[in-house]
Each structure stands twice: as structure tokens, then as C-alpha cells.
mmCIF file with all atom_site columns, C-alpha atoms in Angstrom:
data_model
loop_
_atom_site.group_PDB
_atom_site.id
_atom_site.type_symbol
_atom_site.label_atom_id
_atom_site.label_alt_id
_atom_site.label_comp_id
_atom_site.label_asym_id
_atom_site.label_entity_id
_atom_site.label_seq_id
_atom_site.pdbx_PDB_ins_code
_atom_site.Cartn_x
_atom_site.Cartn_y
_atom_site.Cartn_z
_atom_site.occupancy
_atom_site.B_iso_or_equiv
_atom_site.pdbx_formal_charge
_atom_site.auth_seq_id
_atom_site.auth_comp_id
_atom_site.auth_asym_id
_atom_site.auth_atom_id
_atom_site.pdbx_PDB_model_num
ATOM 1   C CA . MET P 1 1   ? -3.055  -6.492  -20.707 1.00 0.00 ? 1   MET P CA 1
ATOM 2   C CA . PRO P 1 2   ? -3.449  -10.069 -19.572 1.00 0.00 ? 2   PRO P CA 1
ATOM 3   C CA . GLY P 1 3   ? -7.036  -11.266 -19.525 1.00 0.00 ? 3   GLY P CA 1
ATOM 4   C CA . TYR P 1 4   ? -9.159  -11.536 -16.391 1.00 0.00 ? 4   TYR P CA 1
ATOM 5   C CA . VAL P 1 5   ? -8.524  -15.264 -16.020 1.00 0.00 ? 5   VAL P CA 1
ATOM 6   C CA . ILE P 1 6   ? -4.742  -14.808 -16.026 1.00 0.00 ? 6   ILE P CA 1
ATOM 7   C CA . HIS P 1 7   ? -5.067  -12.107 -13.359 1.00 0.00 ? 7   HIS P CA 1
ATOM 8   C CA . LEU P 1 8   ? -7.362  -14.303 -11.282 1.00 0.00 ? 8   LEU P CA 1
ATOM 9   C CA . ALA P 1 9   ? -5.023  -17.305 -11.586 1.00 0.00 ? 9   ALA P CA 1
ATOM 10  C CA . VAL P 1 10  ? -2.119  -15.160 -10.326 1.00 0.00 ? 10  VAL P CA 1
ATOM 11  C CA . ALA P 1 11  ? -4.323  -13.902 -7.474  1.00 0.00 ? 11  ALA P CA 1
ATOM 12  C CA . LYS P 1 12  ? -5.546  -17.381 -6.548  1.00 0.00 ? 12  LYS P CA 1
ATOM 13  C CA . GLU P 1 13  ? -1.984  -18.722 -6.404  1.00 0.00 ? 13  GLU P CA 1
ATOM 14  C CA . TYR P 1 14  ? -0.762  -15.667 -4.503  1.00 0.00 ? 14  TYR P CA 1
ATOM 15  C CA . LEU P 1 15  ? -3.499  -16.083 -1.883  1.00 0.00 ? 15  LEU P CA 1
ATOM 16  C CA . LYS P 1 16  ? -2.723  -19.795 -1.555  1.00 0.00 ? 16  LYS P CA 1
ATOM 17  C CA . LYS P 1 17  ? 0.985   -19.096 -1.040  1.00 0.00 ? 17  LYS P CA 1
ATOM 18  C CA . SER P 1 18  ? 0.403   -16.130 1.292   1.00 0.00 ? 18  SER P CA 1
ATOM 19  C CA . LYS P 1 19  ? -2.059  -17.589 3.781   1.00 0.00 ? 19  LYS P CA 1
ATOM 20  C CA . ASN P 1 20  ? -0.168  -16.024 6.684   1.00 0.00 ? 20  ASN P CA 1
ATOM 21  C CA . ARG P 1 21  ? -1.107  -12.548 5.363   1.00 0.00 ? 21  ARG P CA 1
ATOM 22  C CA . ASN P 1 22  ? -4.765  -13.091 6.293   1.00 0.00 ? 22  ASN P CA 1
ATOM 23  C CA . GLU P 1 23  ? -5.961  -11.228 3.207   1.00 0.00 ? 23  GLU P CA 1
ATOM 24  C CA . ASN P 1 24  ? -9.659  -10.527 2.874   1.00 0.00 ? 24  ASN P CA 1
ATOM 25  C CA . GLU P 1 25  ? -10.042 -12.717 -0.215  1.00 0.00 ? 25  GLU P CA 1
ATOM 26  C CA . GLU P 1 26  ? -13.156 -10.987 -1.572  1.00 0.00 ? 26  GLU P CA 1
ATOM 27  C CA . GLU P 1 27  ? -11.582 -7.521  -1.243  1.00 0.00 ? 27  GLU P CA 1
ATOM 28  C CA . PHE P 1 28  ? -8.322  -8.784  -2.749  1.00 0.00 ? 28  PHE P CA 1
ATOM 29  C CA . ILE P 1 29  ? -10.111 -10.273 -5.780  1.00 0.00 ? 29  ILE P CA 1
ATOM 30  C CA . ASN P 1 30  ? -12.146 -7.067  -6.187  1.00 0.00 ? 30  ASN P CA 1
ATOM 31  C CA . GLY P 1 31  ? -8.856  -5.159  -6.275  1.00 0.00 ? 31  GLY P CA 1
ATOM 32  C CA . VAL P 1 32  ? -7.455  -7.567  -8.853  1.00 0.00 ? 32  VAL P CA 1
ATOM 33  C CA . ILE P 1 33  ? -10.368 -7.154  -11.283 1.00 0.00 ? 33  ILE P CA 1
ATOM 34  C CA . PHE P 1 34  ? -10.991 -3.427  -10.741 1.00 0.00 ? 34  PHE P CA 1
ATOM 35  C CA . PRO P 1 35  ? -8.363  -1.908  -13.087 1.00 0.00 ? 35  PRO P CA 1
ATOM 36  C CA . ASP P 1 36  ? -9.782  -3.674  -16.162 1.00 0.00 ? 36  ASP P CA 1
ATOM 37  C CA . SER P 1 37  ? -13.442 -3.170  -15.243 1.00 0.00 ? 37  SER P CA 1
ATOM 38  C CA . VAL P 1 38  ? -13.566 0.509   -16.229 1.00 0.00 ? 38  VAL P CA 1
ATOM 39  C CA . LYS P 1 39  ? -13.818 2.164   -19.629 1.00 0.00 ? 39  LYS P CA 1
ATOM 40  C CA . ASP P 1 40  ? -10.663 4.314   -19.403 1.00 0.00 ? 40  ASP P CA 1
ATOM 41  C CA . LYS P 1 41  ? -8.037  1.785   -18.384 1.00 0.00 ? 41  LYS P CA 1
ATOM 42  C CA . ALA P 1 42  ? -5.214  4.327   -18.703 1.00 0.00 ? 42  ALA P CA 1
ATOM 43  C CA . ILE P 1 43  ? -6.544  6.014   -15.551 1.00 0.00 ? 43  ILE P CA 1
ATOM 44  C CA . THR P 1 44  ? -6.749  2.820   -13.498 1.00 0.00 ? 44  THR P CA 1
ATOM 45  C CA . HIS P 1 45  ? -3.338  1.683   -14.752 1.00 0.00 ? 45  HIS P CA 1
ATOM 46  C CA . TYR P 1 46  ? -1.674  5.025   -13.945 1.00 0.00 ? 46  TYR P CA 1
ATOM 47  C CA . GLY P 1 47  ? -0.091  5.214   -17.375 1.00 0.00 ? 47  GLY P CA 1
ATOM 48  C CA . GLU P 1 48  ? -0.703  6.437   -20.888 1.00 0.00 ? 48  GLU P CA 1
ATOM 49  C CA . LYS P 1 49  ? -2.248  3.042   -21.666 1.00 0.00 ? 49  LYS P CA 1
ATOM 50  C CA . SER P 1 50  ? -2.912  -0.198  -19.824 1.00 0.00 ? 50  SER P CA 1
ATOM 51  C CA . SER P 1 51  ? 0.179   -1.851  -21.285 1.00 0.00 ? 51  SER P CA 1
ATOM 52  C CA . LYS P 1 52  ? 2.272   0.764   -19.474 1.00 0.00 ? 52  LYS P CA 1
ATOM 53  C CA . SER P 1 53  ? 1.090   0.283   -15.887 1.00 0.00 ? 53  SER P CA 1
ATOM 54  C CA . ASN P 1 54  ? 2.968   2.732   -13.695 1.00 0.00 ? 54  ASN P CA 1
ATOM 55  C CA . LEU P 1 55  ? 3.543   1.117   -10.312 1.00 0.00 ? 55  LEU P CA 1
ATOM 56  C CA . TYR P 1 56  ? 5.312   4.197   -8.953  1.00 0.00 ? 56  TYR P CA 1
ATOM 57  C CA . GLU P 1 57  ? 2.383   6.518   -9.754  1.00 0.00 ? 57  GLU P CA 1
ATOM 58  C CA . PHE P 1 58  ? -0.003  4.017   -8.165  1.00 0.00 ? 58  PHE P CA 1
ATOM 59  C CA . LEU P 1 59  ? 2.056   3.994   -4.953  1.00 0.00 ? 59  LEU P CA 1
ATOM 60  C CA . LYS P 1 60  ? 2.225   7.796   -4.889  1.00 0.00 ? 60  LYS P CA 1
ATOM 61  C CA . ASP P 1 61  ? -1.589  7.760   -4.880  1.00 0.00 ? 61  ASP P CA 1
ATOM 62  C CA . LYS P 1 62  ? -2.324  4.665   -2.775  1.00 0.00 ? 62  LYS P CA 1
ATOM 63  C CA . ASN P 1 63  ? -0.581  2.276   -0.409  1.00 0.00 ? 63  ASN P CA 1
ATOM 64  C CA . VAL P 1 64  ? -0.681  -1.496  -0.112  1.00 0.00 ? 64  VAL P CA 1
ATOM 65  C CA . ASN P 1 65  ? -1.952  -1.718  3.457   1.00 0.00 ? 65  ASN P CA 1
ATOM 66  C CA . ASN P 1 66  ? -5.373  -3.206  2.685   1.00 0.00 ? 66  ASN P CA 1
ATOM 67  C CA . SER P 1 67  ? -6.519  -6.210  0.687   1.00 0.00 ? 67  SER P CA 1
ATOM 68  C CA . PHE P 1 68  ? -8.225  -4.235  -2.095  1.00 0.00 ? 68  PHE P CA 1
ATOM 69  C CA . ASN P 1 69  ? -5.132  -2.128  -2.796  1.00 0.00 ? 69  ASN P CA 1
ATOM 70  C CA . ARG P 1 70  ? -2.869  -5.158  -2.547  1.00 0.00 ? 70  ARG P CA 1
ATOM 71  C CA . GLY P 1 71  ? -4.989  -6.941  -5.167  1.00 0.00 ? 71  GLY P CA 1
ATOM 72  C CA . TYR P 1 72  ? -4.984  -3.802  -7.303  1.00 0.00 ? 72  TYR P CA 1
ATOM 73  C CA . PHE P 1 73  ? -1.174  -3.576  -7.009  1.00 0.00 ? 73  PHE P CA 1
ATOM 74  C CA . LEU P 1 74  ? -0.821  -7.270  -7.915  1.00 0.00 ? 74  LEU P CA 1
ATOM 75  C CA . HIS P 1 75  ? -2.896  -6.607  -11.038 1.00 0.00 ? 75  HIS P CA 1
ATOM 76  C CA . LEU P 1 76  ? -0.648  -3.707  -12.087 1.00 0.00 ? 76  LEU P CA 1
ATOM 77  C CA . LEU P 1 77  ? 2.489   -5.698  -11.249 1.00 0.00 ? 77  LEU P CA 1
ATOM 78  C CA . THR P 1 78  ? 1.220   -8.583  -13.385 1.00 0.00 ? 78  THR P CA 1
ATOM 79  C CA . ASP P 1 79  ? 0.544   -6.208  -16.287 1.00 0.00 ? 79  ASP P CA 1
ATOM 80  C CA . TYR P 1 80  ? 3.948   -4.564  -15.915 1.00 0.00 ? 80  TYR P CA 1
ATOM 81  C CA . LEU P 1 81  ? 5.812   -7.869  -15.886 1.00 0.00 ? 81  LEU P CA 1
ATOM 82  C CA . PHE P 1 82  ? 3.657   -9.375  -18.634 1.00 0.00 ? 82  PHE P CA 1
ATOM 83  C CA . TYR P 1 83  ? 4.716   -6.643  -21.059 1.00 0.00 ? 83  TYR P CA 1
ATOM 84  C CA . ASN P 1 84  ? 8.253   -6.080  -19.812 1.00 0.00 ? 84  ASN P CA 1
ATOM 85  C CA . LYS P 1 85  ? 9.391   -9.631  -19.122 1.00 0.00 ? 85  LYS P CA 1
ATOM 86  C CA . TYR P 1 86  ? 7.113   -12.300 -20.546 1.00 0.00 ? 86  TYR P CA 1
ATOM 87  C CA . VAL P 1 87  ? 5.934   -11.124 -23.983 1.00 0.00 ? 87  VAL P CA 1
ATOM 88  C CA . ASP P 1 88  ? 7.745   -9.139  -26.643 1.00 0.00 ? 88  ASP P CA 1
ATOM 89  C CA . ARG P 1 89  ? 4.998   -8.518  -29.182 1.00 0.00 ? 89  ARG P CA 1
ATOM 90  C CA . MET P 1 90  ? 1.420   -7.365  -29.215 1.00 0.00 ? 90  MET P CA 1
ATOM 91  C CA . THR P 1 91  ? -1.277  -8.332  -31.646 1.00 0.00 ? 91  THR P CA 1
ATOM 92  C CA . LYS P 1 92  ? -5.031  -8.730  -31.625 1.00 0.00 ? 92  LYS P CA 1
ATOM 93  C CA . ASP P 1 93  ? -4.342  -12.488 -31.674 1.00 0.00 ? 93  ASP P CA 1
ATOM 94  C CA . MET P 1 94  ? -3.348  -12.102 -28.011 1.00 0.00 ? 94  MET P CA 1
ATOM 95  C CA . TYR P 1 95  ? -7.016  -11.649 -27.082 1.00 0.00 ? 95  TYR P CA 1
ATOM 96  C CA . ASN P 1 96  ? -7.919  -14.740 -29.075 1.00 0.00 ? 96  ASN P CA 1
ATOM 97  C CA . ASP P 1 97  ? -5.235  -16.613 -27.115 1.00 0.00 ? 97  ASP P CA 1
ATOM 98  C CA . TYR P 1 98  ? -6.834  -15.464 -23.845 1.00 0.00 ? 98  TYR P CA 1
ATOM 99  C CA . ASP P 1 99  ? -10.150 -16.937 -24.950 1.00 0.00 ? 99  ASP P CA 1
ATOM 100 C CA . ILE P 1 100 ? -8.415  -20.218 -25.845 1.00 0.00 ? 100 ILE P CA 1
ATOM 101 C CA . THR P 1 101 ? -6.488  -20.438 -22.546 1.00 0.00 ? 101 THR P CA 1
ATOM 102 C CA . ASN P 1 102 ? -9.333  -19.400 -20.225 1.00 0.00 ? 102 ASN P CA 1
ATOM 103 C CA . LYS P 1 103 ? -10.895 -22.846 -19.717 1.00 0.00 ? 103 LYS P CA 1
ATOM 104 C CA . LYS P 1 104 ? -7.612  -24.620 -19.050 1.00 0.00 ? 104 LYS P CA 1
ATOM 105 C CA . LEU P 1 105 ? -6.421  -21.907 -16.620 1.00 0.00 ? 105 LEU P CA 1
ATOM 106 C CA . ILE P 1 106 ? -9.749  -21.902 -14.771 1.00 0.00 ? 106 ILE P CA 1
ATOM 107 C CA . ASP P 1 107 ? -9.516  -25.672 -14.343 1.00 0.00 ? 107 ASP P CA 1
ATOM 108 C CA . LYS P 1 108 ? -5.822  -25.760 -13.413 1.00 0.00 ? 108 LYS P CA 1
ATOM 109 C CA . TYR P 1 109 ? -5.968  -22.930 -10.862 1.00 0.00 ? 109 TYR P CA 1
ATOM 110 C CA . ASN P 1 110 ? -9.541  -23.469 -9.651  1.00 0.00 ? 110 ASN P CA 1
ATOM 111 C CA . VAL P 1 111 ? -10.464 -19.914 -10.644 1.00 0.00 ? 111 VAL P CA 1
ATOM 112 C CA . GLU P 1 112 ? -13.954 -18.703 -9.821  1.00 0.00 ? 112 GLU P CA 1
ATOM 113 C CA . LEU P 1 113 ? -15.205 -15.891 -12.026 1.00 0.00 ? 113 LEU P CA 1
ATOM 114 C CA . PRO P 1 114 ? -16.825 -13.069 -10.047 1.00 0.00 ? 114 PRO P CA 1
ATOM 115 C CA . ASN P 1 115 ? -20.349 -12.348 -11.308 1.00 0.00 ? 115 ASN P CA 1
ATOM 116 C CA . GLU P 1 116 ? -19.440 -8.846  -12.457 1.00 0.00 ? 116 GLU P CA 1
ATOM 117 C CA . ILE P 1 117 ? -16.963 -10.145 -15.070 1.00 0.00 ? 117 ILE P CA 1
ATOM 118 C CA . LYS P 1 118 ? -18.653 -13.347 -16.266 1.00 0.00 ? 118 LYS P CA 1
ATOM 119 C CA . GLY P 1 119 ? -19.964 -11.539 -19.353 1.00 0.00 ? 119 GLY P CA 1
ATOM 120 C CA . SER P 1 120 ? -16.444 -10.369 -20.225 1.00 0.00 ? 120 SER P CA 1
ATOM 121 C CA . VAL P 1 121 ? -14.726 -13.770 -20.219 1.00 0.00 ? 121 VAL P CA 1
ATOM 122 C CA . PHE P 1 122 ? -14.970 -15.812 -23.397 1.00 0.00 ? 122 PHE P CA 1
ATOM 123 C CA . PHE P 1 123 ? -14.051 -19.349 -24.363 1.00 0.00 ? 123 PHE P CA 1
ATOM 124 C CA . LYS P 1 124 ? -12.771 -20.694 -27.659 1.00 0.00 ? 124 LYS P CA 1
ATOM 125 C CA . GLU P 1 125 ? -10.965 -23.721 -28.947 1.00 0.00 ? 125 GLU P CA 1
ATOM 126 C CA . GLY P 1 126 ? -8.020  -23.451 -31.253 1.00 0.00 ? 126 GLY P CA 1
ATOM 127 C CA . ASP P 1 127 ? -4.280  -23.110 -31.525 1.00 0.00 ? 127 ASP P CA 1
ATOM 128 C CA . LEU P 1 128 ? -2.393  -20.463 -29.592 1.00 0.00 ? 128 LEU P CA 1
ATOM 129 C CA . GLN P 1 129 ? -0.718  -17.838 -31.786 1.00 0.00 ? 129 GLN P CA 1
ATOM 130 C CA . ILE P 1 130 ? 1.303   -15.721 -29.336 1.00 0.00 ? 130 ILE P CA 1
ATOM 131 C CA . LEU P 1 131 ? 1.125   -17.235 -25.865 1.00 0.00 ? 131 LEU P CA 1
ATOM 132 C CA . SER P 1 132 ? 1.990   -20.721 -24.673 1.00 0.00 ? 132 SER P CA 1
ATOM 133 C CA . TYR P 1 133 ? 0.759   -22.620 -21.658 1.00 0.00 ? 133 TYR P CA 1
ATOM 134 C CA . ASP P 1 134 ? 4.343   -23.075 -20.454 1.00 0.00 ? 134 ASP P CA 1
ATOM 135 C CA . LEU P 1 135 ? 4.870   -19.306 -20.530 1.00 0.00 ? 135 LEU P CA 1
ATOM 136 C CA . LEU P 1 136 ? 1.615   -18.659 -18.668 1.00 0.00 ? 136 LEU P CA 1
ATOM 137 C CA . TYR P 1 137 ? 2.294   -21.315 -16.020 1.00 0.00 ? 137 TYR P CA 1
ATOM 138 C CA . LYS P 1 138 ? 5.787   -19.911 -15.466 1.00 0.00 ? 138 LYS P CA 1
ATOM 139 C CA . MET P 1 139 ? 4.490   -16.348 -15.241 1.00 0.00 ? 139 MET P CA 1
ATOM 140 C CA . ILE P 1 140 ? 1.669   -17.245 -12.848 1.00 0.00 ? 140 ILE P CA 1
ATOM 141 C CA . ASP P 1 141 ? 4.073   -19.184 -10.624 1.00 0.00 ? 141 ASP P CA 1
ATOM 142 C CA . GLU P 1 142 ? 6.766   -16.501 -10.579 1.00 0.00 ? 142 GLU P CA 1
ATOM 143 C CA . ILE P 1 143 ? 4.460   -13.552 -9.945  1.00 0.00 ? 143 ILE P CA 1
ATOM 144 C CA . SER P 1 144 ? 2.413   -15.373 -7.303  1.00 0.00 ? 144 SER P CA 1
ATOM 145 C CA . ASN P 1 145 ? 5.637   -16.052 -5.393  1.00 0.00 ? 145 ASN P CA 1
ATOM 146 C CA . MET P 1 146 ? 6.565   -12.377 -5.217  1.00 0.00 ? 146 MET P CA 1
ATOM 147 C CA . ASP P 1 147 ? 6.389   -10.404 -1.988  1.00 0.00 ? 147 ASP P CA 1
ATOM 148 C CA . ILE P 1 148 ? 4.090   -7.453  -2.710  1.00 0.00 ? 148 ILE P CA 1
ATOM 149 C CA . ASP P 1 149 ? 5.441   -5.456  0.234   1.00 0.00 ? 149 ASP P CA 1
ATOM 150 C CA . LYS P 1 150 ? 9.055   -5.855  -0.885  1.00 0.00 ? 150 LYS P CA 1
ATOM 151 C CA . ILE P 1 151 ? 8.191   -4.985  -4.478  1.00 0.00 ? 151 ILE P CA 1
ATOM 152 C CA . ALA P 1 152 ? 6.261   -1.875  -3.355  1.00 0.00 ? 152 ALA P CA 1
ATOM 153 C CA . LYS P 1 153 ? 9.222   -0.718  -1.247  1.00 0.00 ? 153 LYS P CA 1
ATOM 154 C CA . ASP P 1 154 ? 11.568  -1.304  -4.174  1.00 0.00 ? 154 ASP P CA 1
ATOM 155 C CA . VAL P 1 155 ? 9.285   0.653   -6.528  1.00 0.00 ? 155 VAL P CA 1
ATOM 156 C CA . ILE P 1 156 ? 9.341   3.640   -4.143  1.00 0.00 ? 156 ILE P CA 1
ATOM 157 C CA . LYS P 1 157 ? 13.098  3.375   -3.558  1.00 0.00 ? 157 LYS P CA 1
ATOM 158 C CA . ASN P 1 158 ? 14.052  2.727   -7.214  1.00 0.00 ? 158 ASN P CA 1
ATOM 159 C CA . PRO P 1 159 ? 11.310  4.234   -9.414  1.00 0.00 ? 159 PRO P CA 1
ATOM 160 C CA . GLU P 1 160 ? 13.611  4.402   -12.435 1.00 0.00 ? 160 GLU P CA 1
ATOM 161 C CA . LYS P 1 161 ? 13.830  0.598   -12.378 1.00 0.00 ? 161 LYS P CA 1
ATOM 162 C CA . TRP P 1 162 ? 10.041  0.191   -12.392 1.00 0.00 ? 162 TRP P CA 1
ATOM 163 C CA . THR P 1 163 ? 9.078   2.951   -14.830 1.00 0.00 ? 163 THR P CA 1
ATOM 164 C CA . LYS P 1 164 ? 10.994  1.682   -17.848 1.00 0.00 ? 164 LYS P CA 1
ATOM 165 C CA . PHE P 1 165 ? 8.802   0.180   -20.521 1.00 0.00 ? 165 PHE P CA 1
ATOM 166 C CA . ARG P 1 166 ? 9.985   -2.162  -23.218 1.00 0.00 ? 166 ARG P CA 1
ATOM 167 C CA . GLU P 1 167 ? 8.602   -1.371  -26.650 1.00 0.00 ? 167 GLU P CA 1
ATOM 168 C CA . LEU P 1 168 ? 6.561   -4.264  -27.956 1.00 0.00 ? 168 LEU P CA 1
ATOM 169 C CA . LYS P 1 169 ? 6.597   -5.332  -31.566 1.00 0.00 ? 169 LYS P CA 1
ATOM 170 C CA . ARG P 1 170 ? 3.169   -4.670  -33.078 1.00 0.00 ? 170 ARG P CA 1
ATOM 171 C CA . ILE P 1 171 ? 2.070   -7.420  -35.409 1.00 0.00 ? 171 ILE P CA 1
#
């Protein structure tokens, strides 16, 4: 799963680009961080594991008509696309890359860390092993431009499209 800072950067950009939605920003951000803030992430990601977020199962259980659920859905959408479009391998180095990218992403996207996750976000210096800044910037831009309502309707209408999971190479 992408780290908290990646999720918050997507959320920050989404909120900036969707001002006409009048989202409750605090509720939206709470929805964005919720799925990773629990011990059993498979439950909050509606899949067998967090790397297999099931958007269809989420929408069978909840809707996207309030800011918390919309943030929650954006989190799951980000996870789904991260593993099925943007990365093709998984390794423990990924978490090291998150720690390396956190500072730069916080600065670039003006991310504010909610108090409840400050102890879970780490910072390191070093060379990226799996991710690249170009990939992250592209992903954040593309996902933050998506229309959550249209995606949710498409997930309900075409669940087979949104419940396929690409197998990641384990390194």
C-alpha cells in the first residue's frame, strides 16, 4: 500500500482540484487515513490483503455521499491503481522508499500530517530503490484528477473491470 504521505498528497491535490464539491476537508482526510490506521488492513481494504483493495465490495457496503466515505474511497482507489497500474513489483524496499520520499512530497504538496499518524510517518535520506519521483508525481496528478462519482458508478456497473488484480513480482 502507498504510505500515508502519498495518500495525503493525492487527497490534498484532489481537494484543491474539486473545490466545487464543498467537501468537509477534515472528514475527507479522516476517511483517507482510516483504512491504514487499523491493525487488520484486509478488513478496511475489503480484500484478502491491503494490496488487493476491492472497490466493488466497499461500494456494496458503503456509498460515496459523504466526505468521510469519499476520502475512504479515494484511499482504496489509490491503492488499487498503485498496484494495478503504477508498480509491478513489491519488496520491503518500497517502505524504505516511502520514508525517503515523505519529506519531498510533504513540501511539494503542502501536506499536513494529522496528529494521529505523526508517529507512523518516518523520514530518511538515501537513494530510491523501487519508486521514482516522476512516477509518484504522475500518479498523484492522475488520481487527483479523477471523478470519484464517475469511478464509483463504473465500479458498480462493471465490477469485473475493477476486481482484477495484477500479480506483483515479489523481490
